[in-house]
CSV table of N, CA, C and O in Angstrom, one decimal:
chain,number,residue,atom,x,y,z
A,233,VAL,N,-44.5,7.3,-15.2
A,233,VAL,CA,-43.3,8.0,-14.6
A,233,VAL,C,-43.4,9.4,-15.1
A,233,VAL,O,-43.6,9.7,-16.3
A,234,GLN,N,-43.1,10.4,-14.2
A,234,GLN,CA,-43.1,11.8,-14.5
A,234,GLN,C,-41.8,12.4,-14.1
A,234,GLN,O,-41.2,12.0,-13.0
A,235,LEU,N,-41.3,13.2,-14.9
A,235,LEU,CA,-40.0,13.9,-14.6
A,235,LEU,C,-40.2,15.4,-14.7
A,235,LEU,O,-40.8,15.9,-15.7
A,236,VAL,N,-39.8,16.1,-13.7
A,236,VAL,CA,-39.9,17.6,-13.6
A,236,VAL,C,-38.6,18.2,-13.4
A,236,VAL,O,-38.0,18.0,-12.3
A,237,GLU,N,-38.2,19.1,-14.3
A,237,GLU,CA,-36.9,19.8,-14.1
A,237,GLU,C,-37.2,21.1,-13.4
A,237,GLU,O,-38.3,21.7,-13.5
A,238,SER,N,-36.2,21.6,-12.8
A,238,SER,CA,-36.2,23.0,-12.2
A,238,SER,C,-34.8,23.6,-12.3
A,238,SER,O,-33.8,22.9,-12.5
A,239,GLY,N,-34.8,24.9,-12.2
A,239,GLY,CA,-33.6,25.6,-12.3
A,239,GLY,C,-33.4,26.4,-13.5
A,239,GLY,O,-32.2,26.5,-14.0
A,240,VAL,N,-34.5,26.9,-14.1
A,240,VAL,CA,-34.3,27.8,-15.3
A,240,VAL,C,-33.3,28.9,-15.0
A,240,VAL,O,-33.4,29.5,-13.9
A,241,GLY,N,-32.4,29.1,-15.9
A,241,GLY,CA,-31.4,30.1,-15.5
A,241,GLY,C,-30.8,30.9,-16.6
A,241,GLY,O,-30.8,30.5,-17.8
A,242,LEU,N,-30.5,32.2,-16.2
A,242,LEU,CA,-29.8,33.1,-17.1
A,242,LEU,C,-28.5,33.4,-16.3
A,242,LEU,O,-28.6,33.9,-15.2
A,243,VAL,N,-27.4,33.1,-16.9
A,243,VAL,CA,-26.1,33.3,-16.2
A,243,VAL,C,-25.1,33.8,-17.2
A,243,VAL,O,-25.2,33.6,-18.4
A,244,GLN,N,-24.1,34.5,-16.7
A,244,GLN,CA,-23.1,35.1,-17.5
A,244,GLN,C,-22.0,34.0,-17.7
A,244,GLN,O,-21.8,33.1,-16.9
A,245,ALA,N,-21.3,34.1,-18.8
A,245,ALA,CA,-20.2,33.2,-19.1
A,245,ALA,C,-19.2,33.1,-18.0
A,245,ALA,O,-19.0,34.1,-17.3
A,246,VAL,N,-18.7,32.0,-17.8
A,246,VAL,CA,-17.8,31.5,-16.7
A,246,VAL,C,-18.5,31.4,-15.4
A,246,VAL,O,-17.9,30.9,-14.4
A,247,GLY,N,-19.8,31.7,-15.4
A,247,GLY,CA,-20.5,31.4,-14.1
A,247,GLY,C,-21.0,30.0,-14.0
A,247,GLY,O,-20.6,29.1,-14.8
A,248,SER,N,-21.8,29.7,-12.9
A,248,SER,CA,-22.2,28.4,-12.6
A,248,SER,C,-23.7,28.4,-12.4
A,248,SER,O,-24.3,29.4,-12.1
A,249,LEU,N,-24.3,27.2,-12.6
A,249,LEU,CA,-25.7,27.0,-12.5
A,249,LEU,C,-25.9,25.5,-12.2
A,249,LEU,O,-25.2,24.6,-12.7
A,250,ARG,N,-26.9,25.3,-11.4
A,250,ARG,CA,-27.3,23.9,-11.1
A,250,ARG,C,-28.7,23.7,-11.4
A,250,ARG,O,-29.6,24.4,-11.0
A,251,ILE,N,-29.0,22.7,-12.2
A,251,ILE,CA,-30.4,22.3,-12.6
A,251,ILE,C,-30.7,21.0,-12.0
A,251,ILE,O,-29.8,20.1,-11.8
A,252,SER,N,-32.0,20.8,-11.7
A,252,SER,CA,-32.4,19.6,-11.0
A,252,SER,C,-33.6,18.9,-11.7
A,252,SER,O,-34.3,19.6,-12.5
A,253,CYS,N,-33.8,17.7,-11.4
A,253,CYS,CA,-34.9,16.9,-12.0
A,253,CYS,C,-35.4,15.9,-10.9
A,253,CYS,O,-34.5,15.2,-10.3
A,254,VAL,N,-36.6,15.8,-10.7
A,254,VAL,CA,-37.2,14.8,-9.8
A,254,VAL,C,-38.1,13.9,-10.6
A,254,VAL,O,-38.9,14.4,-11.4
A,255,ALA,N,-37.9,12.6,-10.3
A,255,ALA,CA,-38.8,11.6,-11.0
A,255,ALA,C,-39.8,11.0,-10.0
A,255,ALA,O,-39.5,10.9,-8.8
A,256,SER,N,-41.0,10.7,-10.5
A,256,SER,CA,-42.0,10.1,-9.6
A,256,SER,C,-42.7,9.1,-10.4
A,256,SER,O,-42.7,9.0,-11.6
A,257,GLY,N,-43.4,8.2,-9.7
A,257,GLY,CA,-44.1,7.1,-10.3
A,257,GLY,C,-43.5,5.8,-10.1
A,257,GLY,O,-42.8,5.6,-9.1
A,258,ARG,N,-43.7,4.9,-11.0
A,258,ARG,CA,-43.1,3.5,-10.8
A,258,ARG,C,-41.7,3.5,-11.3
A,258,ARG,O,-41.4,3.4,-12.5
A,259,ILE,N,-40.8,3.7,-10.4
A,259,ILE,CA,-39.4,3.7,-10.7
A,259,ILE,C,-38.7,2.5,-10.2
A,259,ILE,O,-38.7,2.2,-9.0
A,260,PHE,N,-38.0,1.8,-11.1
A,260,PHE,CA,-37.3,0.6,-10.8
A,260,PHE,C,-36.0,0.9,-10.1
A,260,PHE,O,-35.4,2.0,-10.3
A,261,SER,N,-35.5,-0.1,-9.4
A,261,SER,CA,-34.2,0.1,-8.7
A,261,SER,C,-33.0,0.2,-9.6
A,261,SER,O,-32.0,0.7,-9.2
A,262,VAL,N,-33.1,-0.3,-10.8
A,262,VAL,CA,-32.1,-0.2,-11.8
A,262,VAL,C,-32.5,0.7,-12.9
A,262,VAL,O,-33.5,0.4,-13.6
A,263,ASN,N,-31.8,1.8,-13.1
A,263,ASN,CA,-32.2,2.7,-14.1
A,263,ASN,C,-31.0,3.6,-14.5
A,263,ASN,O,-30.0,3.6,-13.7
A,264,THR,N,-31.2,4.4,-15.5
A,264,THR,CA,-30.2,5.4,-15.9
A,264,THR,C,-30.8,6.7,-16.0
A,264,THR,O,-31.9,6.9,-16.6
A,265,LEU,N,-30.2,7.7,-15.4
A,265,LEU,CA,-30.7,9.1,-15.5
A,265,LEU,C,-29.8,9.9,-16.4
A,265,LEU,O,-28.5,9.8,-16.2
A,266,ARG,N,-30.3,10.6,-17.3
A,266,ARG,CA,-29.5,11.3,-18.3
A,266,ARG,C,-29.9,12.8,-18.3
A,266,ARG,O,-31.1,13.1,-18.1
A,267,TRP,N,-29.0,13.6,-18.7
A,267,TRP,CA,-29.3,15.0,-19.1
A,267,TRP,C,-28.9,15.1,-20.6
A,267,TRP,O,-27.9,14.7,-21.0
A,268,TYR,N,-29.9,15.7,-21.4
A,268,TYR,CA,-29.7,16.0,-22.8
A,268,TYR,C,-29.9,17.5,-22.9
A,268,TYR,O,-30.4,18.2,-22.0
A,269,ARG,N,-29.5,18.0,-24.0
A,269,ARG,CA,-29.7,19.4,-24.4
A,269,ARG,C,-30.0,19.6,-25.8
A,269,ARG,O,-29.5,18.8,-26.7
A,270,GLN,N,-30.7,20.6,-26.1
A,270,GLN,CA,-31.1,20.9,-27.5
A,270,GLN,C,-31.1,22.4,-27.8
A,270,GLN,O,-31.7,23.2,-27.1
A,271,VAL,N,-30.4,22.7,-28.9
A,271,VAL,CA,-30.3,24.1,-29.4
A,271,VAL,C,-31.3,24.1,-30.6
A,271,VAL,O,-31.4,23.1,-31.4
A,272,PRO,N,-32.1,25.2,-30.7
A,272,PRO,CA,-33.0,25.2,-31.9
A,272,PRO,C,-32.3,25.0,-33.2
A,272,PRO,O,-31.3,25.5,-33.5
A,273,GLY,N,-32.9,24.1,-34.0
A,273,GLY,CA,-32.4,23.7,-35.3
A,273,GLY,C,-31.3,22.6,-35.2
A,273,GLY,O,-30.8,22.2,-36.3
A,274,LYS,N,-31.0,22.2,-34.0
A,274,LYS,CA,-30.0,21.1,-33.9
A,274,LYS,C,-30.6,19.9,-33.2
A,274,LYS,O,-31.6,20.0,-32.6
A,275,GLN,N,-29.9,18.8,-33.4
A,275,GLN,CA,-30.3,17.6,-32.8
A,275,GLN,C,-30.2,17.6,-31.2
A,275,GLN,O,-29.3,18.3,-30.7
A,276,LEU,N,-31.0,16.8,-30.6
A,276,LEU,CA,-30.8,16.5,-29.2
A,276,LEU,C,-29.5,15.9,-28.9
A,276,LEU,O,-29.1,15.0,-29.7
A,277,ALA,N,-28.8,16.4,-27.9
A,277,ALA,CA,-27.4,15.9,-27.6
A,277,ALA,C,-27.3,15.4,-26.2
A,277,ALA,O,-27.8,16.1,-25.3
A,278,LEU,N,-26.7,14.3,-26.0
A,278,LEU,CA,-26.5,13.8,-24.6
A,278,LEU,C,-25.4,14.6,-23.9
A,278,LEU,O,-24.4,14.9,-24.5
A,279,VAL,N,-25.7,15.0,-22.7
A,279,VAL,CA,-24.8,15.8,-21.9
A,279,VAL,C,-24.0,14.9,-20.9
A,279,VAL,O,-22.8,14.9,-20.8
A,280,ALA,N,-24.8,14.1,-20.2
A,280,ALA,CA,-24.2,13.2,-19.2
A,280,ALA,C,-25.2,12.2,-18.8
A,280,ALA,O,-26.5,12.4,-18.9
A,281,TYR,N,-24.8,11.0,-18.3
A,281,TYR,CA,-25.6,10.1,-17.7
A,281,TYR,C,-25.0,9.5,-16.5
A,281,TYR,O,-23.8,9.5,-16.3
A,282,LEU,N,-25.9,8.9,-15.6
A,282,LEU,CA,-25.4,8.3,-14.4
A,282,LEU,C,-26.4,7.2,-14.0
A,282,LEU,O,-27.6,7.4,-13.9
A,283,THR,N,-25.8,6.0,-13.9
A,283,THR,CA,-26.6,4.8,-13.7
A,283,THR,C,-26.8,4.6,-12.2
A,283,THR,O,-26.1,5.2,-11.4
A,284,THR,N,-27.7,3.7,-11.8
A,284,THR,CA,-27.8,3.4,-10.4
A,284,THR,C,-26.6,2.7,-9.8
A,284,THR,O,-26.3,2.8,-8.6
A,285,SER,N,-25.8,2.1,-10.7
A,285,SER,CA,-24.5,1.5,-10.2
A,285,SER,C,-23.4,2.5,-10.3
A,285,SER,O,-22.2,2.1,-10.1
A,286,ARG,N,-23.7,3.8,-10.6
A,286,ARG,CA,-22.7,4.9,-10.6
A,286,ARG,C,-21.8,4.9,-11.8
A,286,ARG,O,-20.8,5.7,-11.7
A,287,ALA,N,-22.2,4.2,-12.8
A,287,ALA,CA,-21.4,4.4,-14.1
A,287,ALA,C,-21.8,5.8,-14.6
A,287,ALA,O,-23.0,6.2,-14.6
A,288,THR,N,-20.8,6.5,-15.1
A,288,THR,CA,-21.0,7.9,-15.6
A,288,THR,C,-20.3,8.1,-16.9
A,288,THR,O,-19.3,7.5,-17.2
A,289,LYS,N,-21.0,9.0,-17.7
A,289,LYS,CA,-20.3,9.4,-19.0
A,289,LYS,C,-20.7,10.8,-19.2
A,289,LYS,O,-21.9,11.2,-18.9
A,290,TYR,N,-19.8,11.6,-19.7
A,290,TYR,CA,-20.0,13.0,-20.1
A,290,TYR,C,-19.7,13.2,-21.6
A,290,TYR,O,-18.8,12.6,-22.1
A,291,ALA,N,-20.4,14.1,-22.2
A,291,ALA,CA,-20.0,14.6,-23.5
A,291,ALA,C,-18.7,15.3,-23.4
A,291,ALA,O,-18.3,15.9,-22.4
A,292,ASP,N,-17.9,15.2,-24.5
A,292,ASP,CA,-16.5,15.8,-24.5
A,292,ASP,C,-16.6,17.3,-24.2
A,292,ASP,O,-15.7,17.8,-23.5
A,293,SER,N,-17.7,17.9,-24.7
A,293,SER,CA,-17.8,19.4,-24.6
A,293,SER,C,-18.0,19.8,-23.2
A,293,SER,O,-17.8,21.0,-22.9
A,294,VAL,N,-18.4,19.0,-22.3
A,294,VAL,CA,-18.7,19.4,-20.9
A,294,VAL,C,-17.8,18.7,-19.9
A,294,VAL,O,-17.9,19.1,-18.7
A,295,THR,N,-17.0,17.8,-20.3
A,295,THR,CA,-16.1,17.1,-19.4
A,295,THR,C,-15.2,18.1,-18.6
A,295,THR,O,-14.7,19.1,-19.2
A,296,ASP,N,-15.1,17.9,-17.3
A,296,ASP,CA,-14.3,18.8,-16.4
A,296,ASP,C,-15.0,20.1,-16.1
A,296,ASP,O,-14.5,20.9,-15.3
A,297,ARG,N,-16.2,20.3,-16.6
A,297,ARG,CA,-17.0,21.5,-16.3
A,297,ARG,C,-18.3,21.2,-15.6
A,297,ARG,O,-18.8,21.9,-14.8
A,298,PHE,N,-18.9,20.1,-16.1
A,298,PHE,CA,-20.2,19.7,-15.6
A,298,PHE,C,-20.1,18.4,-14.7
A,298,PHE,O,-19.2,17.6,-15.0
A,299,THR,N,-20.9,18.3,-13.7
A,299,THR,CA,-21.0,17.1,-12.9
A,299,THR,C,-22.4,16.7,-12.7
A,299,THR,O,-23.3,17.5,-12.4
A,300,ILE,N,-22.7,15.4,-12.9
A,300,ILE,CA,-24.0,14.9,-12.7
A,300,ILE,C,-24.1,14.2,-11.3
A,300,ILE,O,-23.1,13.5,-10.9
A,301,PHE,N,-25.2,14.4,-10.6
A,301,PHE,CA,-25.4,13.8,-9.3
A,301,PHE,C,-26.7,13.1,-9.3
A,301,PHE,O,-27.6,13.6,-9.9
A,302,ARG,N,-26.9,12.1,-8.5
A,302,ARG,CA,-28.2,11.5,-8.3
A,302,ARG,C,-28.4,11.1,-6.8
A,302,ARG,O,-27.4,10.8,-6.1
A,303,ASP,N,-29.6,11.2,-6.4
A,303,ASP,CA,-30.0,10.7,-5.1
A,303,ASP,C,-31.0,9.6,-5.3
A,303,ASP,O,-32.2,9.9,-5.7
A,304,ASN,N,-30.6,8.3,-5.2
A,304,ASN,CA,-31.5,7.2,-5.5
A,304,ASN,C,-32.7,7.2,-4.5
A,304,ASN,O,-33.8,6.8,-4.9
A,305,ALA,N,-32.5,7.6,-3.3
A,305,ALA,CA,-33.6,7.6,-2.3
A,305,ALA,C,-34.7,8.6,-2.7
A,305,ALA,O,-35.9,8.4,-2.5
A,306,LYS,N,-34.3,9.7,-3.3
A,306,LYS,CA,-35.2,10.8,-3.6
A,306,LYS,C,-35.6,10.8,-5.1
A,306,LYS,O,-36.4,11.6,-5.5
A,307,ASN,N,-34.9,9.9,-5.9
A,307,ASN,CA,-35.2,9.9,-7.3
A,307,ASN,C,-34.9,11.2,-8.0
A,307,ASN,O,-35.8,11.7,-8.8
A,308,THR,N,-33.8,11.8,-7.6
A,308,THR,CA,-33.5,13.1,-8.2
A,308,THR,C,-32.2,13.0,-9.0
A,308,THR,O,-31.3,12.2,-8.6
A,309,VAL,N,-32.0,13.8,-9.9
A,309,VAL,CA,-30.7,14.0,-10.6
A,309,VAL,C,-30.4,15.4,-10.9
A,309,VAL,O,-31.3,16.2,-11.3
A,310,ASP,N,-29.3,15.9,-10.5
A,310,ASP,CA,-28.9,17.3,-10.7
A,310,ASP,C,-27.7,17.3,-11.7
A,310,ASP,O,-26.9,16.4,-11.8
A,311,LEU,N,-27.6,18.5,-12.3
A,311,LEU,CA,-26.5,18.8,-13.2
A,311,LEU,C,-25.8,20.1,-12.7
A,311,LEU,O,-26.5,21.1,-12.8
A,312,GLN,N,-24.6,20.0,-12.1
A,312,GLN,CA,-23.9,21.1,-11.7
A,312,GLN,C,-23.0,21.6,-12.9
A,312,GLN,O,-22.2,20.8,-13.4
A,313,MET,N,-23.3,22.8,-13.4
A,313,MET,CA,-22.6,23.3,-14.5
A,313,MET,C,-21.7,24.5,-14.1
A,313,MET,O,-22.2,25.5,-13.6
A,314,ASN,N,-20.4,24.3,-14.3
A,314,ASN,CA,-19.4,25.4,-14.0
A,314,ASN,C,-18.7,25.8,-15.3
A,314,ASN,O,-18.8,25.2,-16.3
A,315,SER,N,-18.1,27.0,-15.2
A,315,SER,CA,-17.3,27.6,-16.3
A,315,SER,C,-18.2,27.6,-17.5
A,315,SER,O,-17.8,27.2,-18.6
A,316,LEU,N,-19.4,28.1,-17.4
A,316,LEU,CA,-20.4,28.0,-18.5
A,316,LEU,C,-19.9,28.9,-19.6
A,316,LEU,O,-19.3,30.0,-19.5
A,317,LYS,N,-20.3,28.5,-20.8
A,317,LYS,CA,-20.0,29.2,-22.1
A,317,LYS,C,-21.3,29.5,-22.8
A,317,LYS,O,-22.3,28.8,-22.6
A,318,PRO,N,-21.2,30.5,-23.7
A,318,PRO,CA,-22.4,30.8,-24.4
A,318,PRO,C,-22.9,29.6,-25.2
A,318,PRO,O,-24.2,29.5,-25.4
A,319,GLU,N,-22.0,28.8,-25.7
A,319,GLU,CA,-22.5,27.6,-26.5
A,319,GLU,C,-23.2,26.5,-25.6
A,319,GLU,O,-23.7,25.6,-26.2
A,320,ASP,N,-23.2,26.7,-24.3
A,320,ASP,CA,-24.0,25.8,-23.5
A,320,ASP,C,-25.5,26.2,-23.4
A,320,ASP,O,-26.3,25.5,-22.8
A,321,THR,N,-25.8,27.3,-24.0
A,321,THR,CA,-27.2,27.8,-24.1
A,321,THR,C,-28.0,26.7,-24.8
A,321,THR,O,-27.7,26.4,-25.9
A,322,ALA,N,-29.1,26.3,-24.2
A,322,ALA,CA,-29.9,25.2,-24.7
A,322,ALA,C,-31.1,25.0,-23.8
A,322,ALA,O,-31.1,25.5,-22.7
A,323,VAL,N,-32.0,24.2,-24.3
A,323,VAL,CA,-33.0,23.6,-23.4
A,323,VAL,C,-32.5,22.3,-22.9
A,323,VAL,O,-32.0,21.4,-23.7
A,324,TYR,N,-32.5,22.1,-21.6
A,324,TYR,CA,-31.9,20.9,-21.0
A,324,TYR,C,-33.1,20.0,-20.6
A,324,TYR,O,-34.0,20.4,-19.9
A,325,TYR,N,-33.0,18.7,-20.9
A,325,TYR,CA,-34.0,17.7,-20.6
A,325,TYR,C,-33.4,16.6,-19.8
A,325,TYR,O,-32.3,16.1,-20.1
A,326,CYS,N,-34.1,16.2,-18.7
A,326,CYS,CA,-33.7,15.0,-18.0
A,326,CYS,C,-34.5,13.8,-18.6
A,326,CYS,O,-35.6,14.0,-19.1
A,327,SER,N,-33.9,12.7,-18.4
A,327,SER,CA,-34.5,11.5,-19.0
A,327,SER,C,-34.2,10.3,-18.0
A,327,SER,O,-33.1,10.2,-17.5
A,328,LEU,N,-35.2,9.4,-17.9
A,328,LEU,CA,-35.0,8.2,-17.1
A,328,LEU,C,-35.2,7.0,-18.0
A,328,LEU,O,-36.3,7.0,-18.7
A,329,ARG,N,-34.3,6.1,-18.0
A,329,ARG,CA,-34.5,4.9,-18.8
A,329,ARG,C,-34.4,3.7,-17.9
A,329,ARG,O,-33.5,3.6,-17.1
A,330,GLN,N,-35.5,2.9,-18.0
A,330,GLN,CA,-35.5,1.6,-17.2
A,330,GLN,C,-36.2,0.6,-18.0
A,330,GLN,O,-36.6,0.8,-19.2
A,331,THR,N,-36.4,-0.6,-17.5
A,331,THR,CA,-36.9,-1.7,-18.3
A,331,THR,C,-38.2,-1.4,-19.0
A,331,THR,O,-38.4,-1.8,-20.1
A,332,MET,N,-39.0,-0.6,-18.3
A,332,MET,CA,-40.4,-0.4,-18.8
A,332,MET,C,-40.4,0.7,-19.9
A,332,MET,O,-41.4,0.9,-20.6
A,333,GLY,N,-39.3,1.5,-20.1
A,333,GLY,CA,-39.3,2.5,-21.1
A,333,GLY,C,-38.4,3.6,-20.8
A,333,GLY,O,-37.6,3.6,-19.9
A,334,ASN,N,-38.5,4.6,-21.6
A,334,ASN,CA,-37.7,5.8,-21.5
A,334,ASN,C,-38.6,7.0,-21.3
A,334,ASN,O,-39.5,7.2,-22.1
A,335,TYR,N,-38.3,7.8,-20.3
A,335,TYR,CA,-39.2,8.9,-19.9
A,335,TYR,C,-38.5,10.2,-20.0
A,335,TYR,O,-37.3,10.3,-19.7
A,336,TRP,N,-39.2,11.3,-20.2
A,336,TRP,CA,-38.6,12.6,-20.4
A,336,TRP,C,-39.3,13.7,-19.6
A,336,TRP,O,-40.5,13.7,-19.4
A,337,GLY,N,-38.5,14.7,-19.2
A,337,GLY,CA,-39.1,15.9,-18.6
A,337,GLY,C,-39.5,16.9,-19.7
A,337,GLY,O,-39.3,16.6,-20.9
A,338,GLN,N,-40.0,18.0,-19.2
A,338,GLN,CA,-40.5,19.0,-20.2
A,338,GLN,C,-39.4,19.9,-20.7
A,338,GLN,O,-39.6,20.7,-21.6
A,339,GLY,N,-38.3,19.9,-20.0
A,339,GLY,CA,-37.2,20.7,-20.4
A,339,GLY,C,-37.1,22.0,-19.6
A,339,GLY,O,-38.1,22.5,-19.1
A,340,THR,N,-35.9,22.5,-19.5
A,340,THR,CA,-35.7,23.8,-18.8
A,340,THR,C,-34.6,24.6,-19.5
A,340,THR,O,-33.6,24.0,-20.0
A,341,GLN,N,-34.9,25.9,-19.7
A,341,GLN,CA,-34.0,26.7,-20.5
A,341,GLN,C,-32.8,27.2,-19.7
A,341,GLN,O,-33.0,27.7,-18.6
A,342,VAL,N,-31.6,27.0,-20.3
A,342,VAL,CA,-30.4,27.6,-19.7
A,342,VAL,C,-29.8,28.5,-20.7
A,342,VAL,O,-29.6,28.1,-21.9
A,343,THR,N,-29.6,29.8,-20.3
A,343,THR,CA,-29.1,30.8,-21.2
A,343,THR,C,-27.8,31.4,-20.6
A,343,THR,O,-27.8,31.8,-19.5
A,344,VAL,N,-26.7,31.3,-21.4
A,344,VAL,CA,-25.5,31.8,-20.9
A,344,VAL,C,-25.1,33.0,-21.8
A,344,VAL,O,-24.9,32.9,-23.0
A,345,SER,N,-25.0,34.2,-21.2
A,345,SER,CA,-24.7,35.4,-21.9
A,345,SER,C,-23.2,35.6,-21.9
A,345,SER,O,-22.5,35.3,-21.0
A,346,SER,N,-22.7,36.2,-23.0
A,346,SER,CA,-21.3,36.5,-23.2
A,346,SER,C,-20.9,37.8,-22.5
A,346,SER,O,-21.7,38.6,-22.2
């Protein structure tokens, strides 16, 4: 399974950005797609996830600002980020978890300037 993110972005605070991830390979019909982010020197943090059955969870810090979308037919997951803050600056990773394992993309940089 391969995951490729797109949507590297530099945006001003209070702006919006949408990042995407496409998965390919042997993908099962039941899986969870997640977005994580990491700031240098800090631990990887879960941003949001969305299962094939549409269960969703967001980190408290992004609730009401970020929305996760998925297209099961295309095996894509997007993260729409609104009202961005400088503290949202991070490398964002998409992840797919299914019975056979947990897979990761290479990450995409999102920078929010104040």
